[in-house]
Coordinates of C-alpha atoms in Angstrom, one line a residue:
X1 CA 80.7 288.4 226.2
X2 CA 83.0 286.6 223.6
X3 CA 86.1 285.7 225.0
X4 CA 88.8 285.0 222.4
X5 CA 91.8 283.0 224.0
X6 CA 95.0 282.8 222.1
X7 CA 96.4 279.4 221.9
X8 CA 100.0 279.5 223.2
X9 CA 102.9 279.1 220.5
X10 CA 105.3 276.1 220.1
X11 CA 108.9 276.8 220.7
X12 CA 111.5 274.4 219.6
X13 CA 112.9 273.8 222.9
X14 CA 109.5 272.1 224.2
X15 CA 110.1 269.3 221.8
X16 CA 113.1 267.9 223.3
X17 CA 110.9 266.5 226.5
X18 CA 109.3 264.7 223.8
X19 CA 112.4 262.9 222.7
X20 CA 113.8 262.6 226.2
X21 CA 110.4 260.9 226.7
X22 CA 110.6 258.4 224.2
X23 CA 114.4 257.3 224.2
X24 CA 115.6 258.7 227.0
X25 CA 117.4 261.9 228.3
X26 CA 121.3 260.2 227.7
X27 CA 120.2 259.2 223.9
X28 CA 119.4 263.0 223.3
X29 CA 122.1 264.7 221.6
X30 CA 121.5 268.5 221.0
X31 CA 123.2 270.6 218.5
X32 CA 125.1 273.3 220.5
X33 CA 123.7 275.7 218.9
X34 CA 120.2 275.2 219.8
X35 CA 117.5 273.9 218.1
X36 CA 118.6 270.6 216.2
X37 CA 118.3 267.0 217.7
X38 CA 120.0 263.9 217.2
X39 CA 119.0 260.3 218.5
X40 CA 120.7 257.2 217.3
X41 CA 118.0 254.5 217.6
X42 CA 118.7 250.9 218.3
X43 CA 118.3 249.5 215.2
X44 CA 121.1 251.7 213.6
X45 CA 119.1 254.5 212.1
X46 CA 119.5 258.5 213.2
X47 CA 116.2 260.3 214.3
X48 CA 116.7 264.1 213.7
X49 CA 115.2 267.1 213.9
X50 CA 115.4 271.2 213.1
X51 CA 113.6 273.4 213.4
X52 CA 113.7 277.4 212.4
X53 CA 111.2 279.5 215.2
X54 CA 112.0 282.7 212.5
X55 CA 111.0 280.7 209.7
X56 CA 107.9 278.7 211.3
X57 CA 109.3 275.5 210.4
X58 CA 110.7 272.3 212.0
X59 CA 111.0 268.4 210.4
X60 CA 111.6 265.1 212.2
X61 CA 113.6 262.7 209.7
X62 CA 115.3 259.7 209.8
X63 CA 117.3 258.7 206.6
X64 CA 116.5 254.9 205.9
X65 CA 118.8 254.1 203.4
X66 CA 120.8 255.3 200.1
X67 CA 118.8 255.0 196.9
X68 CA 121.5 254.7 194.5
X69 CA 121.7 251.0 193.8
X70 CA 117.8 250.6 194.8
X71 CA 115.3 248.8 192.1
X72 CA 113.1 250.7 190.4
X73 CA 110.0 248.8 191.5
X74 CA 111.2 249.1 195.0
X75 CA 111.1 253.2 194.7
X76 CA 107.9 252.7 193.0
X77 CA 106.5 251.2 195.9
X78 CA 107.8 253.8 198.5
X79 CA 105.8 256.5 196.2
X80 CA 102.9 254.4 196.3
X81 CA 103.1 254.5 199.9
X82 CA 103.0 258.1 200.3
X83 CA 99.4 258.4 198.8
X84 CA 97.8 255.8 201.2
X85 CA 99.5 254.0 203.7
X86 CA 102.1 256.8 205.0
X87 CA 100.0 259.1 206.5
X88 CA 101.5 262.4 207.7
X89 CA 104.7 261.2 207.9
X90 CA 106.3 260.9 203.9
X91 CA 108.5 259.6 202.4
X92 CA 111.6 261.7 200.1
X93 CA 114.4 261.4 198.6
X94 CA 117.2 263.9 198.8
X95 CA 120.8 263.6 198.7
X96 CA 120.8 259.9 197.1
X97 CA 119.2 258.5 200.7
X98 CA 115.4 257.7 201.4
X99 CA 114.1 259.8 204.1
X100 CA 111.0 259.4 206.6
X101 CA 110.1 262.6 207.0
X102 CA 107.3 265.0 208.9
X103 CA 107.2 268.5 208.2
X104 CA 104.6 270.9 210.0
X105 CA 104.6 275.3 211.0
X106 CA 106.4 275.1 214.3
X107 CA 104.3 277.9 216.2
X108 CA 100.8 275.4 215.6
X109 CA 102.2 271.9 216.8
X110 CA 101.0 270.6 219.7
X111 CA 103.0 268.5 222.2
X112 CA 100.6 265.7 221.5
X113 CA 101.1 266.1 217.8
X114 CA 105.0 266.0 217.9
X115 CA 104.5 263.0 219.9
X116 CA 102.3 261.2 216.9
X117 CA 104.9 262.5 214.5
X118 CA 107.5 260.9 216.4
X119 CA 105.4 257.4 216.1
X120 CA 104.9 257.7 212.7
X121 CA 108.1 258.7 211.2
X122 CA 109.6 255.8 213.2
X123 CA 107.2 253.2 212.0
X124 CA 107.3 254.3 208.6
X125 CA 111.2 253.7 208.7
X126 CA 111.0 250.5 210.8
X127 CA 108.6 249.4 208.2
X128 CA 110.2 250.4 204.7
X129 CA 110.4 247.4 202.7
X130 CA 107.4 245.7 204.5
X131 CA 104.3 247.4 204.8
X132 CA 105.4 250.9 204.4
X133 CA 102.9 252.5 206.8
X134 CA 103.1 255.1 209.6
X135 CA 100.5 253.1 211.3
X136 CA 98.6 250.2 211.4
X137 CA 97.2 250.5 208.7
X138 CA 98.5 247.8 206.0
X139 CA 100.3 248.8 202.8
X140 CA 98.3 247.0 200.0
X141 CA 100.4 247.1 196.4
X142 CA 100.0 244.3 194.0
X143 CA 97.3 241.3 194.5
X144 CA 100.0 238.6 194.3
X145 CA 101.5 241.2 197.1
X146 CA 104.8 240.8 194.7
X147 CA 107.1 243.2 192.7
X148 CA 108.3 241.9 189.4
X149 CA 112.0 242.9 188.3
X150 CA 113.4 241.1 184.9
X151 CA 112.3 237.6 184.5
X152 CA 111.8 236.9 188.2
X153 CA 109.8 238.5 191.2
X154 CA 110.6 239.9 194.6
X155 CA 108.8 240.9 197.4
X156 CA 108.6 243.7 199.3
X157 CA 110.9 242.3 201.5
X158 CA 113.2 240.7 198.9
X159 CA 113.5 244.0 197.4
X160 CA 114.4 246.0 200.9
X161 CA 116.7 243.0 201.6
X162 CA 118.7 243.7 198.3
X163 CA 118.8 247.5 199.1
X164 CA 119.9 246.9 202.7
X165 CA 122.4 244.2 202.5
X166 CA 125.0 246.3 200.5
X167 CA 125.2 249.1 202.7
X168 CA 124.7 246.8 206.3
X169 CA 128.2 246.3 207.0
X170 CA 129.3 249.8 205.9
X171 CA 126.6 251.5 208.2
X172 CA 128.5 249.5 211.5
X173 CA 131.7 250.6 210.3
X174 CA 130.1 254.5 209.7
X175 CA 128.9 254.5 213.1
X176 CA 132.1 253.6 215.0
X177 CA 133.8 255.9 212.7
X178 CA 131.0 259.1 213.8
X179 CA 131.9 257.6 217.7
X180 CA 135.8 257.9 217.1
X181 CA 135.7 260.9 215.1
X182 CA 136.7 264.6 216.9
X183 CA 133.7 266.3 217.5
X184 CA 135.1 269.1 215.1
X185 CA 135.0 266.6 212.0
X186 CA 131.8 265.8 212.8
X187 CA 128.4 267.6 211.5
X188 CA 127.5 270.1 214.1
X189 CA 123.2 269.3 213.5
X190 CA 123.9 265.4 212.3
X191 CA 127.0 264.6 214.9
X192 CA 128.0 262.6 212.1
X193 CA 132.0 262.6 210.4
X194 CA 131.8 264.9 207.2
X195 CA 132.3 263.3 203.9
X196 CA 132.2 266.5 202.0
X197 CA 132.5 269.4 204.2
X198 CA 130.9 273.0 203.0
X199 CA 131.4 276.1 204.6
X200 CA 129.2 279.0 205.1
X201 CA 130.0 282.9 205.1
X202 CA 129.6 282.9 209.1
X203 CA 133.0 280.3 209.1
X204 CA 130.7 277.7 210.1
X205 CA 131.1 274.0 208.3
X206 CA 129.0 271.6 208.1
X207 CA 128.1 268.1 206.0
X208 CA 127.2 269.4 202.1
X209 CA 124.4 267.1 202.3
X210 CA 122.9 267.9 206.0
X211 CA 122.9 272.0 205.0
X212 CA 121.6 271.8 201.4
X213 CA 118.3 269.9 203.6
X214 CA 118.1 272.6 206.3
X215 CA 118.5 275.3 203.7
X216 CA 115.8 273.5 201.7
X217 CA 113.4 273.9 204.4
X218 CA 114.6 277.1 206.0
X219 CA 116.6 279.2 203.9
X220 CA 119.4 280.0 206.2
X221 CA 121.9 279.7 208.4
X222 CA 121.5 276.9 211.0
X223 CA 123.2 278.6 213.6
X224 CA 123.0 282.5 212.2
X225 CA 120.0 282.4 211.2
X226 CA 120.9 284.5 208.4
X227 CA 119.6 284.0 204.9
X228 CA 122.3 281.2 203.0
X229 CA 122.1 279.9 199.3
X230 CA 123.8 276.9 198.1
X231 CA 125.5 279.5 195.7
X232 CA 127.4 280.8 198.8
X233 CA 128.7 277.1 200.3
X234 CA 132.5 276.9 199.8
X235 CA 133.9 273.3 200.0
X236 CA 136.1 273.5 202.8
X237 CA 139.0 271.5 201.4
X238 CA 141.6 271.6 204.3
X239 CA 138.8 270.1 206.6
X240 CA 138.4 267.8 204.3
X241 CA 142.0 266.3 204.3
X242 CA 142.5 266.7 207.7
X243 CA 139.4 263.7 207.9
X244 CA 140.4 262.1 205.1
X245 CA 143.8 262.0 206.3
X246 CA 142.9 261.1 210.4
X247 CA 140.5 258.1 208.4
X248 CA 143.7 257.0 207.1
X249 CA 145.9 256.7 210.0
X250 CA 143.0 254.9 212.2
X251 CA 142.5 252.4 209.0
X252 CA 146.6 252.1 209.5
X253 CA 146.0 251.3 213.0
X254 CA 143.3 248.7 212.8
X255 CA 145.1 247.1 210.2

């Protein structure tokens, strides 16, 4: 007799052991609306994660760093990546910042794959600018293991250097803003103080940036559920001054 057995489905909730795991049940910040995970790692990045159990979807992410002012051969290089050293973890770019990103259905992952997506979207952030691989195995780009730029040449690490050094001291000062900040200025999925703050058709507001990625994904409503389009987001400009306003008075202060 053939005996089919049904593998059990994943439900979001049975990845946060997986984070507690790793960094620790106190570094866990859950959205309080279920099903979005925040973890500010030691080095100064944000691991995240949503996930959608209507939808079928999640993604672990971790934005590296803002592309705007980033070389060209630098990019080049993180695309490179993505066809042979990044492995399932990938690299994006969305919102003018380099994500490390893993994307899977939800209802298939394992507990043991979460927990090798976790590895590798980690190392493949840790590692941007280096070797840019999820896992040991070595980035290999040019011979001379160089990137040229003008008249001169830069390595790998040159170029992540230049990248990183402009936004280094404004990533401390972003950080012990998103610590001072009310929690009702802050992103409800990111915890992070809203530069441009949307609103939905629920009421609900939430970093422009932050939604327009969960909508890419999932199509909806983070906390409704309910099918959203960018074409419905309302900037929600007295939000907005109240921030900008409270950033003022606590520059005032310091000063």
């Amino acid at each position: 007799t053939l005996i089919l057995v049904t593998p059990l489905k994943m439900r979001a909730a049975e990845l946060e052991p997986v984070f507690c795991d790793r960094w620790g049940k106190d570094k866990v910040r859950c959205s309080p609306y279920g099903g979005a995970w925040s973890v500010p790692l030691d080095n100064g990045l944000k691991f995240q994660c949503m996930t959608d159990e209507r939808a079928n979807r999640m993604r672990f992410m971790i934005g590296v760093l803002r592309v705007r002012n980033a070389p060209a051969e630098f990019l080049r290089r993180v695309l490179e990546a993505n066809f042979h050293s990044a492995l399932d973890a990938k690299y994006a770019v969305f919102g003018d910042v380099l994500w490390s990103t893993y994307m899977h259905p939800l209802s298939t992952l394992t507990i043991e794959g979460a927990t090798d997506a976790v590895d590798q979207v980690v190392r493949l952030a840790e590692t941007t600018g280096t070797s840019f691989s999820s896992s040991d195995l070595v980035y290999v780009g040019h011979a001379d293991g160089e990137v040229a730029e003008g008249a001169g040449r830069l390595t790998a690490e040159e170029a992540f250097e230049r990248v990183t050094a402009a936004v280094a001291e404004s990533r401390i000062a972003r950080e012990a803003e998103d610590d001072a900040a009310p929690d009702h200025f802050c992103d409800p999925v990111t915890f992070e103080l809203m530069e441009d703050p949307v609103q939905t058709p629920s009421g609900h507001s939430f970093e422009r940036t932050s939604l327009l990625v969960h909508i890419a994904e999932f199509g909806n409503n983070p906390f409704t559920r309910e099918r959203l389009d960018p074409s419905q987001l309302v900037p929600n400009r007295s939000l907005k001054e109240a921030i900008d306003k409270w950033r003022e008075e606590r520059a005032l202060g310091e000063g």
